[in-house]
Amino acid sequence: MLHHRSLAAVAAGILLAAGIGATIPAGASSAPSRSATVPATALAVNARWGGHSTFDRLVIDVRGSLPPVSVQEVRELRYDGSGNKVPLAGKYFLQISLSPAAAHDDAGRSVYQGPRLLKIYLPTLKGVALTGDFEGVITIGAAFDTKPAYKTFRLHSPERFVIDIAHPMVGCRA
């Protein structure tokens, strides 16, 4: 009888251990996870622009999910962290902020390939600068000679934030 109890206890221990070892958390999979290819924090990898017949376009390319973005008119552009003035010529400025986001990877290497500070010769858009990659916020500044009339939207696959800035009306014909 003692032998049967010992055998039953050993069998129960084996089954219990096997059951615990085989427990897989819900949603777990042996297939590569999406997080292996998509960064946890959105990465701003580029800012690019183009001129069209009635508007100029500024596009911010993002790797990962596009985070919340704010666009605000500011009197001048300043570098995040230092507060130093950004040397972009213009009378009007837009500050575009993405958060949470970064322009560097987990090892601190820059992933941003766009302009750091660049004068642009388009009808409306006159300059672009990366003004911040600081404490989970990416900030990009844009400079204009005239007050910008703009609209924003998001595009997906790949993720992009777009700002279209209307050209000023230069005399209308009736």
Short mmCIF file of N, CA and C in Angstrom, two decimals:
data_model
loop_
_atom_site.label_atom_id
_atom_site.label_comp_id
_atom_site.label_asym_id
_atom_site.label_seq_id
_atom_site.Cartn_x
_atom_site.Cartn_y
_atom_site.Cartn_z
N MET A 1 0.82 -1.18 0.00
CA MET A 1 0.00 0.00 0.00
C MET A 1 0.86 1.24 0.00
N LEU A 2 1.93 1.23 0.80
CA LEU A 2 2.83 2.35 0.85
C LEU A 2 3.47 2.59 -0.50
N HIS A 3 3.77 1.47 -1.18
CA HIS A 3 4.39 1.56 -2.50
C HIS A 3 3.44 2.24 -3.48
N HIS A 4 2.15 1.92 -3.43
CA HIS A 4 1.18 2.54 -4.33
C HIS A 4 1.03 4.04 -4.06
N ARG A 5 1.08 4.43 -2.78
CA ARG A 5 0.99 5.85 -2.44
C ARG A 5 2.20 6.61 -2.98
N SER A 6 3.37 6.05 -2.82
CA SER A 6 4.60 6.68 -3.31
C SER A 6 4.55 6.80 -4.82
N LEU A 7 4.10 5.75 -5.47
CA LEU A 7 4.01 5.76 -6.93
C LEU A 7 2.98 6.80 -7.38
N ALA A 8 1.85 6.88 -6.69
CA ALA A 8 0.82 7.87 -7.02
C ALA A 8 1.35 9.28 -6.78
N ALA A 9 2.08 9.51 -5.71
CA ALA A 9 2.64 10.83 -5.41
C ALA A 9 3.66 11.23 -6.48
N VAL A 10 4.49 10.31 -6.89
CA VAL A 10 5.48 10.59 -7.94
C VAL A 10 4.78 10.91 -9.25
N ALA A 11 3.77 10.11 -9.60
CA ALA A 11 3.02 10.34 -10.84
C ALA A 11 2.32 11.69 -10.80
N ALA A 12 1.72 12.03 -9.67
CA ALA A 12 1.05 13.33 -9.55
C ALA A 12 2.07 14.46 -9.67
N GLY A 13 3.24 14.29 -9.08
CA GLY A 13 4.30 15.30 -9.18
C GLY A 13 4.77 15.49 -10.62
N ILE A 14 4.91 14.40 -11.34
CA ILE A 14 5.32 14.47 -12.74
C ILE A 14 4.26 15.19 -13.57
N LEU A 15 3.00 14.81 -13.39
CA LEU A 15 1.92 15.44 -14.14
C LEU A 15 1.81 16.93 -13.81
N LEU A 16 1.94 17.27 -12.55
CA LEU A 16 1.87 18.66 -12.13
C LEU A 16 3.01 19.47 -12.74
N ALA A 17 4.22 18.92 -12.68
CA ALA A 17 5.38 19.60 -13.25
C ALA A 17 5.22 19.76 -14.76
N ALA A 18 4.75 18.73 -15.42
CA ALA A 18 4.55 18.79 -16.86
C ALA A 18 3.47 19.81 -17.21
N GLY A 19 2.43 19.87 -16.41
CA GLY A 19 1.36 20.83 -16.65
C GLY A 19 1.84 22.26 -16.49
N ILE A 20 2.62 22.52 -15.46
CA ILE A 20 3.14 23.86 -15.23
C ILE A 20 4.11 24.24 -16.34
N GLY A 21 4.97 23.33 -16.72
CA GLY A 21 5.95 23.59 -17.77
C GLY A 21 5.30 23.85 -19.12
N ALA A 22 4.14 23.27 -19.35
CA ALA A 22 3.49 23.42 -20.65
C ALA A 22 2.56 24.61 -20.70
N THR A 23 2.40 25.30 -19.57
CA THR A 23 1.51 26.45 -19.54
C THR A 23 2.10 27.57 -20.38
N ILE A 24 1.31 28.08 -21.31
CA ILE A 24 1.74 29.18 -22.17
C ILE A 24 0.78 30.33 -21.94
N PRO A 25 1.32 31.53 -21.70
CA PRO A 25 0.42 32.66 -21.47
C PRO A 25 -0.49 32.90 -22.67
N ALA A 26 -1.68 33.39 -22.42
CA ALA A 26 -2.63 33.69 -23.49
C ALA A 26 -2.01 34.67 -24.46
N GLY A 27 -2.18 34.44 -25.73
CA GLY A 27 -1.66 35.33 -26.76
C GLY A 27 -0.22 35.02 -27.14
N ALA A 28 0.45 34.13 -26.40
CA ALA A 28 1.83 33.81 -26.74
C ALA A 28 1.85 32.91 -27.97
N SER A 29 2.92 33.02 -28.70
CA SER A 29 3.04 32.24 -29.92
C SER A 29 4.51 31.95 -30.16
N SER A 30 4.78 30.87 -30.86
CA SER A 30 6.17 30.59 -31.21
C SER A 30 6.57 31.35 -32.48
N ALA A 31 5.59 31.94 -33.17
CA ALA A 31 5.89 32.73 -34.37
C ALA A 31 6.51 34.06 -33.94
N PRO A 32 7.36 34.68 -34.79
CA PRO A 32 7.94 35.97 -34.43
C PRO A 32 6.84 36.99 -34.17
N SER A 33 7.03 37.77 -33.13
CA SER A 33 6.00 38.75 -32.80
C SER A 33 6.15 40.00 -33.64
N ARG A 34 5.07 40.77 -33.74
CA ARG A 34 5.08 42.01 -34.50
C ARG A 34 6.08 42.98 -33.90
N SER A 35 6.28 42.90 -32.57
CA SER A 35 7.20 43.82 -31.91
C SER A 35 8.64 43.58 -32.34
N ALA A 36 8.93 42.43 -32.95
CA ALA A 36 10.27 42.20 -33.44
C ALA A 36 10.57 43.09 -34.64
N THR A 37 9.56 43.53 -35.37
CA THR A 37 9.78 44.37 -36.54
C THR A 37 9.31 45.80 -36.34
N VAL A 38 8.37 46.03 -35.45
CA VAL A 38 7.84 47.37 -35.20
C VAL A 38 8.37 47.85 -33.86
N PRO A 39 9.06 48.99 -33.82
CA PRO A 39 9.60 49.46 -32.54
C PRO A 39 8.49 49.84 -31.57
N ALA A 40 8.77 49.68 -30.28
CA ALA A 40 7.80 50.02 -29.25
C ALA A 40 7.51 51.52 -29.26
N THR A 41 8.54 52.32 -29.46
CA THR A 41 8.38 53.77 -29.57
C THR A 41 8.48 54.14 -31.04
N ALA A 42 7.60 55.01 -31.49
CA ALA A 42 7.65 55.46 -32.88
C ALA A 42 9.00 56.14 -33.14
N LEU A 43 9.57 55.86 -34.31
CA LEU A 43 10.85 56.45 -34.69
C LEU A 43 10.65 57.38 -35.88
N ALA A 44 10.99 58.64 -35.72
CA ALA A 44 10.96 59.59 -36.84
C ALA A 44 12.23 59.35 -37.64
N VAL A 45 12.08 58.91 -38.88
CA VAL A 45 13.24 58.52 -39.68
C VAL A 45 13.56 59.49 -40.81
N ASN A 46 12.63 60.40 -41.15
CA ASN A 46 12.90 61.32 -42.25
C ASN A 46 11.89 62.46 -42.24
N ALA A 47 12.29 63.58 -42.81
CA ALA A 47 11.38 64.68 -43.13
C ALA A 47 11.72 65.06 -44.56
N ARG A 48 10.72 65.13 -45.42
CA ARG A 48 10.95 65.44 -46.83
C ARG A 48 9.88 66.40 -47.30
N TRP A 49 10.11 67.02 -48.42
CA TRP A 49 9.21 68.07 -48.89
C TRP A 49 9.13 68.04 -50.39
N GLY A 50 8.13 68.72 -50.90
CA GLY A 50 7.97 68.82 -52.35
C GLY A 50 7.06 69.99 -52.69
N GLY A 51 7.28 70.55 -53.86
CA GLY A 51 6.46 71.65 -54.33
C GLY A 51 5.45 71.14 -55.35
N HIS A 52 4.23 71.61 -55.24
CA HIS A 52 3.16 71.26 -56.17
C HIS A 52 2.60 72.56 -56.75
N SER A 53 1.69 72.48 -57.67
CA SER A 53 1.21 73.68 -58.37
C SER A 53 0.50 74.68 -57.45
N THR A 54 -0.17 74.22 -56.42
CA THR A 54 -0.90 75.15 -55.54
C THR A 54 -0.52 75.02 -54.07
N PHE A 55 0.39 74.13 -53.74
CA PHE A 55 0.79 73.95 -52.35
C PHE A 55 2.18 73.33 -52.26
N ASP A 56 2.80 73.50 -51.10
CA ASP A 56 4.04 72.81 -50.76
C ASP A 56 3.67 71.75 -49.73
N ARG A 57 4.40 70.65 -49.74
CA ARG A 57 4.09 69.54 -48.83
C ARG A 57 5.32 69.19 -48.00
N LEU A 58 5.10 68.99 -46.70
CA LEU A 58 6.12 68.50 -45.78
C LEU A 58 5.62 67.16 -45.25
N VAL A 59 6.46 66.13 -45.34
CA VAL A 59 6.09 64.78 -44.91
C VAL A 59 7.10 64.31 -43.88
N ILE A 60 6.60 63.78 -42.77
CA ILE A 60 7.45 63.19 -41.75
C ILE A 60 7.20 61.69 -41.77
N ASP A 61 8.26 60.93 -42.08
CA ASP A 61 8.18 59.47 -42.15
C ASP A 61 8.45 58.88 -40.77
N VAL A 62 7.62 57.90 -40.38
CA VAL A 62 7.72 57.29 -39.07
C VAL A 62 7.79 55.78 -39.21
N ARG A 63 8.68 55.16 -38.47
CA ARG A 63 8.74 53.69 -38.37
C ARG A 63 8.03 53.32 -37.07
N GLY A 64 7.04 52.44 -37.16
CA GLY A 64 6.21 52.10 -36.01
C GLY A 64 4.86 52.78 -36.15
N SER A 65 4.08 52.76 -35.10
CA SER A 65 2.77 53.39 -35.14
C SER A 65 2.92 54.90 -35.01
N LEU A 66 2.19 55.62 -35.83
CA LEU A 66 2.25 57.07 -35.81
C LEU A 66 1.66 57.57 -34.49
N PRO A 67 2.46 58.30 -33.69
CA PRO A 67 1.95 58.78 -32.40
C PRO A 67 1.11 60.03 -32.59
N PRO A 68 0.52 60.53 -31.52
CA PRO A 68 -0.17 61.82 -31.60
C PRO A 68 0.80 62.91 -32.08
N VAL A 69 0.29 63.81 -32.90
CA VAL A 69 1.10 64.89 -33.47
C VAL A 69 0.39 66.21 -33.20
N SER A 70 1.15 67.21 -32.80
CA SER A 70 0.58 68.56 -32.65
C SER A 70 1.35 69.50 -33.57
N VAL A 71 0.61 70.45 -34.14
CA VAL A 71 1.20 71.47 -35.00
C VAL A 71 0.75 72.80 -34.44
N GLN A 72 1.71 73.66 -34.13
CA GLN A 72 1.34 74.96 -33.62
C GLN A 72 2.21 76.06 -34.22
N GLU A 73 1.58 77.19 -34.43
CA GLU A 73 2.31 78.36 -34.90
C GLU A 73 3.05 78.94 -33.71
N VAL A 74 4.34 79.25 -33.93
CA VAL A 74 5.17 79.84 -32.88
C VAL A 74 5.86 81.08 -33.44
N ARG A 75 6.28 81.98 -32.55
CA ARG A 75 6.96 83.21 -32.98
C ARG A 75 8.37 82.95 -33.50
N GLU A 76 9.01 81.94 -32.93
CA GLU A 76 10.36 81.56 -33.34
C GLU A 76 10.57 80.09 -32.98
N LEU A 77 11.55 79.50 -33.61
CA LEU A 77 11.87 78.11 -33.33
C LEU A 77 13.05 78.06 -32.37
N ARG A 78 12.96 77.18 -31.39
CA ARG A 78 14.03 76.98 -30.42
C ARG A 78 14.34 75.49 -30.32
N TYR A 79 15.63 75.19 -30.11
CA TYR A 79 16.03 73.79 -29.94
C TYR A 79 15.55 73.30 -28.57
N ASP A 80 14.92 72.12 -28.55
CA ASP A 80 14.48 71.52 -27.29
C ASP A 80 15.71 71.21 -26.45
N GLY A 81 15.57 71.31 -25.18
CA GLY A 81 16.68 71.01 -24.28
C GLY A 81 17.52 72.24 -24.00
N SER A 82 18.15 72.81 -25.03
CA SER A 82 19.03 73.96 -24.83
C SER A 82 18.27 75.28 -24.82
N GLY A 83 17.19 75.36 -25.60
CA GLY A 83 16.46 76.62 -25.71
C GLY A 83 17.09 77.60 -26.68
N ASN A 84 18.19 77.22 -27.33
CA ASN A 84 18.85 78.10 -28.29
C ASN A 84 17.95 78.32 -29.50
N LYS A 85 18.03 79.52 -30.08
CA LYS A 85 17.23 79.86 -31.25
C LYS A 85 17.73 79.08 -32.47
N VAL A 86 16.79 78.56 -33.26
CA VAL A 86 17.10 77.83 -34.49
C VAL A 86 17.34 78.87 -35.59
N PRO A 87 18.50 78.84 -36.25
CA PRO A 87 18.82 79.87 -37.24
C PRO A 87 18.18 79.62 -38.62
N LEU A 88 16.86 79.63 -38.66
CA LEU A 88 16.12 79.51 -39.93
C LEU A 88 15.49 80.87 -40.22
N ALA A 89 15.75 81.39 -41.42
CA ALA A 89 15.14 82.66 -41.81
C ALA A 89 13.66 82.45 -42.08
N GLY A 90 12.86 83.40 -41.68
CA GLY A 90 11.43 83.35 -41.91
C GLY A 90 10.72 84.31 -40.98
N LYS A 91 9.48 84.62 -41.33
CA LYS A 91 8.67 85.50 -40.48
C LYS A 91 7.64 84.70 -39.69
N TYR A 92 7.33 83.50 -40.16
CA TYR A 92 6.32 82.64 -39.54
C TYR A 92 6.90 81.24 -39.41
N PHE A 93 6.49 80.56 -38.33
CA PHE A 93 7.05 79.24 -38.06
C PHE A 93 5.97 78.28 -37.56
N LEU A 94 6.12 77.03 -37.95
CA LEU A 94 5.30 75.95 -37.40
C LEU A 94 6.21 75.02 -36.62
N GLN A 95 5.73 74.61 -35.45
CA GLN A 95 6.43 73.62 -34.64
C GLN A 95 5.60 72.35 -34.66
N ILE A 96 6.18 71.26 -35.17
CA ILE A 96 5.49 69.97 -35.29
C ILE A 96 6.10 69.04 -34.24
N SER A 97 5.27 68.53 -33.34
CA SER A 97 5.75 67.66 -32.26
C SER A 97 5.08 66.30 -32.33
N LEU A 98 5.88 65.24 -32.25
CA LEU A 98 5.40 63.87 -32.21
C LEU A 98 5.77 63.29 -30.85
N SER A 99 4.78 62.72 -30.15
CA SER A 99 5.07 62.17 -28.84
C SER A 99 4.05 61.09 -28.47
N PRO A 100 4.52 59.95 -27.99
CA PRO A 100 5.91 59.59 -27.73
C PRO A 100 6.60 59.15 -29.02
N ALA A 101 7.81 59.64 -29.18
CA ALA A 101 8.60 59.31 -30.38
C ALA A 101 10.07 59.59 -30.10
N ALA A 102 10.92 59.06 -30.97
CA ALA A 102 12.36 59.28 -30.87
C ALA A 102 12.95 59.33 -32.27
N ALA A 103 14.13 59.89 -32.37
CA ALA A 103 14.87 59.89 -33.64
C ALA A 103 16.16 59.09 -33.47
N HIS A 104 16.18 58.24 -32.45
CA HIS A 104 17.33 57.39 -32.18
C HIS A 104 16.84 56.02 -31.70
N ASP A 105 17.69 55.02 -31.88
CA ASP A 105 17.32 53.67 -31.45
C ASP A 105 17.66 53.47 -29.97
N ASP A 106 17.44 52.27 -29.46
CA ASP A 106 17.68 51.99 -28.04
C ASP A 106 19.15 52.13 -27.65
N ALA A 107 20.05 51.99 -28.63
CA ALA A 107 21.48 52.13 -28.36
C ALA A 107 21.94 53.59 -28.47
N GLY A 108 21.00 54.50 -28.77
CA GLY A 108 21.35 55.92 -28.87
C GLY A 108 21.82 56.36 -30.24
N ARG A 109 21.82 55.45 -31.22
CA ARG A 109 22.24 55.81 -32.59
C ARG A 109 21.10 56.49 -33.32
N SER A 110 21.40 57.55 -34.05
CA SER A 110 20.38 58.28 -34.79
C SER A 110 19.80 57.40 -35.89
N VAL A 111 18.47 57.43 -36.04
CA VAL A 111 17.79 56.75 -37.14
C VAL A 111 17.20 57.78 -38.10
N TYR A 112 17.30 59.05 -37.72
CA TYR A 112 16.73 60.14 -38.52
C TYR A 112 17.67 60.47 -39.68
N GLN A 113 17.16 60.40 -40.90
CA GLN A 113 17.96 60.66 -42.09
C GLN A 113 17.60 61.99 -42.76
N GLY A 114 16.68 62.73 -42.19
CA GLY A 114 16.22 63.98 -42.80
C GLY A 114 17.12 65.15 -42.47
N PRO A 115 16.68 66.34 -42.87
CA PRO A 115 17.51 67.53 -42.64
C PRO A 115 17.57 67.91 -41.17
N ARG A 116 18.74 68.33 -40.74
CA ARG A 116 18.93 68.85 -39.39
C ARG A 116 18.63 70.36 -39.38
N LEU A 117 19.04 71.03 -40.45
CA LEU A 117 18.81 72.46 -40.62
C LEU A 117 19.03 72.75 -42.10
N LEU A 118 17.96 73.14 -42.79
CA LEU A 118 18.08 73.29 -44.24
C LEU A 118 17.19 74.42 -44.75
N LYS A 119 17.78 75.30 -45.55
CA LYS A 119 17.01 76.32 -46.23
C LYS A 119 16.39 75.68 -47.47
N ILE A 120 15.12 76.01 -47.74
CA ILE A 120 14.40 75.41 -48.87
C ILE A 120 13.86 76.54 -49.74
N TYR A 121 13.90 76.33 -51.03
CA TYR A 121 13.47 77.37 -51.98
C TYR A 121 12.18 76.96 -52.69
N LEU A 122 11.11 76.89 -51.95
CA LEU A 122 9.79 76.61 -52.51
C LEU A 122 8.94 77.87 -52.38
N PRO A 123 7.82 77.93 -53.08
CA PRO A 123 6.98 79.13 -53.00
C PRO A 123 6.55 79.50 -51.58
N THR A 124 6.28 78.51 -50.73
CA THR A 124 5.81 78.79 -49.37
C THR A 124 6.80 78.32 -48.32
N LEU A 125 7.21 77.08 -48.39
CA LEU A 125 8.12 76.49 -47.40
C LEU A 125 9.55 76.98 -47.65
N LYS A 126 10.13 77.60 -46.61
CA LYS A 126 11.46 78.21 -46.76
C LYS A 126 12.56 77.52 -45.96
N GLY A 127 12.18 76.63 -45.04
CA GLY A 127 13.20 75.94 -44.27
C GLY A 127 12.60 74.88 -43.37
N VAL A 128 13.44 73.88 -43.04
CA VAL A 128 13.04 72.79 -42.15
C VAL A 128 14.22 72.48 -41.23
N ALA A 129 13.91 72.18 -39.97
CA ALA A 129 14.95 71.81 -39.01
C ALA A 129 14.42 70.79 -38.03
N LEU A 130 15.28 69.84 -37.68
CA LEU A 130 14.99 68.95 -36.56
C LEU A 130 15.38 69.74 -35.32
N THR A 131 14.41 70.14 -34.53
CA THR A 131 14.70 71.00 -33.39
C THR A 131 14.73 70.25 -32.06
N GLY A 132 14.31 69.00 -32.08
CA GLY A 132 14.38 68.25 -30.83
C GLY A 132 14.18 66.77 -30.96
N ASP A 133 14.94 66.03 -30.19
CA ASP A 133 14.79 64.59 -29.96
C ASP A 133 15.10 64.45 -28.48
N PHE A 134 14.13 64.83 -27.67
CA PHE A 134 14.39 65.05 -26.26
C PHE A 134 13.23 64.53 -25.42
N GLU A 135 13.54 63.65 -24.48
CA GLU A 135 12.57 63.12 -23.52
C GLU A 135 11.29 62.58 -24.16
N GLY A 136 11.44 61.80 -25.24
CA GLY A 136 10.30 61.14 -25.88
C GLY A 136 9.49 62.02 -26.80
N VAL A 137 10.04 63.19 -27.15
CA VAL A 137 9.34 64.10 -28.05
C VAL A 137 10.28 64.45 -29.21
N ILE A 138 9.76 64.28 -30.43
CA ILE A 138 10.47 64.73 -31.63
C ILE A 138 9.83 66.05 -32.04
N THR A 139 10.67 67.05 -32.32
CA THR A 139 10.15 68.33 -32.75
C THR A 139 10.84 68.74 -34.04
N ILE A 140 10.02 69.11 -35.02
CA ILE A 140 10.52 69.58 -36.31
C ILE A 140 9.92 70.96 -36.55
N GLY A 141 10.76 71.88 -36.98
CA GLY A 141 10.31 73.23 -37.25
C GLY A 141 10.28 73.51 -38.73
N ALA A 142 9.33 74.34 -39.16
CA ALA A 142 9.23 74.75 -40.56
C ALA A 142 9.12 76.27 -40.60
N ALA A 143 9.79 76.88 -41.59
CA ALA A 143 9.83 78.34 -41.70
C ALA A 143 9.13 78.80 -42.98
N PHE A 144 8.50 79.99 -42.89
CA PHE A 144 7.72 80.56 -44.00
C PHE A 144 7.91 82.07 -44.03
N ASP A 145 7.80 82.67 -45.21
CA ASP A 145 7.83 84.12 -45.34
C ASP A 145 6.44 84.72 -45.18
N THR A 146 5.40 83.94 -45.46
CA THR A 146 4.01 84.40 -45.32
C THR A 146 3.30 83.48 -44.33
N LYS A 147 2.25 83.98 -43.72
CA LYS A 147 1.50 83.19 -42.74
C LYS A 147 0.98 81.91 -43.41
N PRO A 148 1.34 80.75 -42.88
CA PRO A 148 0.97 79.50 -43.54
C PRO A 148 -0.50 79.13 -43.34
N ALA A 149 -1.17 78.86 -44.45
CA ALA A 149 -2.51 78.26 -44.43
C ALA A 149 -2.28 76.80 -44.76
N TYR A 150 -2.56 75.92 -43.80
CA TYR A 150 -2.18 74.52 -43.98
C TYR A 150 -3.28 73.57 -43.52
N LYS A 151 -3.15 72.34 -44.00
CA LYS A 151 -3.99 71.25 -43.51
C LYS A 151 -3.07 70.07 -43.24
N THR A 152 -3.47 69.22 -42.31
CA THR A 152 -2.66 68.07 -41.94
C THR A 152 -3.48 66.80 -42.09
N PHE A 153 -2.77 65.71 -42.34
CA PHE A 153 -3.42 64.40 -42.37
C PHE A 153 -2.38 63.32 -42.20
N ARG A 154 -2.86 62.10 -41.97
CA ARG A 154 -2.00 60.93 -41.76
C ARG A 154 -2.15 59.99 -42.94
N LEU A 155 -1.05 59.38 -43.32
CA LEU A 155 -1.07 58.32 -44.33
C LEU A 155 -0.45 57.08 -43.71
N HIS A 156 -0.88 55.92 -44.17
CA HIS A 156 -0.43 54.66 -43.57
C HIS A 156 0.18 53.73 -44.61
N SER A 157 0.99 52.81 -44.12
CA SER A 157 1.64 51.76 -44.93
C SER A 157 2.51 52.34 -46.04
N PRO A 158 3.58 53.01 -45.72
CA PRO A 158 4.19 53.27 -44.42
C PRO A 158 3.56 54.47 -43.72
N GLU A 159 3.87 54.59 -42.42
CA GLU A 159 3.28 55.64 -41.60
C GLU A 159 3.93 56.99 -41.93
N ARG A 160 3.06 58.01 -42.15
CA ARG A 160 3.53 59.36 -42.47
C ARG A 160 2.58 60.40 -41.92
N PHE A 161 3.15 61.52 -41.52
CA PHE A 161 2.36 62.69 -41.15
C PHE A 161 2.62 63.74 -42.22
N VAL A 162 1.54 64.33 -42.75
CA VAL A 162 1.66 65.22 -43.90
C VAL A 162 1.08 66.59 -43.55
N ILE A 163 1.80 67.63 -43.98
CA ILE A 163 1.31 69.00 -43.87
C ILE A 163 1.34 69.60 -45.28
N ASP A 164 0.19 70.02 -45.78
CA ASP A 164 0.10 70.72 -47.06
C ASP A 164 -0.08 72.20 -46.75
N ILE A 165 0.80 73.03 -47.32
CA ILE A 165 0.77 74.46 -47.07
C ILE A 165 0.41 75.15 -48.39
N ALA A 166 -0.74 75.83 -48.40
CA ALA A 166 -1.24 76.48 -49.62
C ALA A 166 -0.31 77.60 -50.04
N HIS A 167 -0.13 77.74 -51.36
CA HIS A 167 0.61 78.88 -51.88
C HIS A 167 -0.23 80.14 -51.69
N PRO A 168 0.41 81.26 -51.41
CA PRO A 168 -0.37 82.49 -51.27
C PRO A 168 -1.00 82.88 -52.60
N MET A 169 -2.16 83.48 -52.53
CA MET A 169 -2.83 83.96 -53.74
C MET A 169 -2.09 85.20 -54.22
N VAL A 170 -1.57 85.16 -55.42
CA VAL A 170 -0.78 86.27 -55.95
C VAL A 170 -1.55 86.97 -57.06
N GLY A 171 -2.64 87.54 -56.76
CA GLY A 171 -3.44 88.24 -57.78
C GLY A 171 -4.35 87.28 -58.51
N CYS A 172 -5.60 87.47 -58.37
CA CYS A 172 -6.59 86.61 -59.02
C CYS A 172 -7.15 87.32 -60.23
N ARG A 173 -7.37 86.58 -61.28
CA ARG A 173 -7.99 87.14 -62.50
C ARG A 173 -9.46 86.80 -62.52
N ALA A 174 -10.24 87.75 -62.95
CA ALA A 174 -11.69 87.52 -63.00
C ALA A 174 -12.10 86.93 -64.34
#
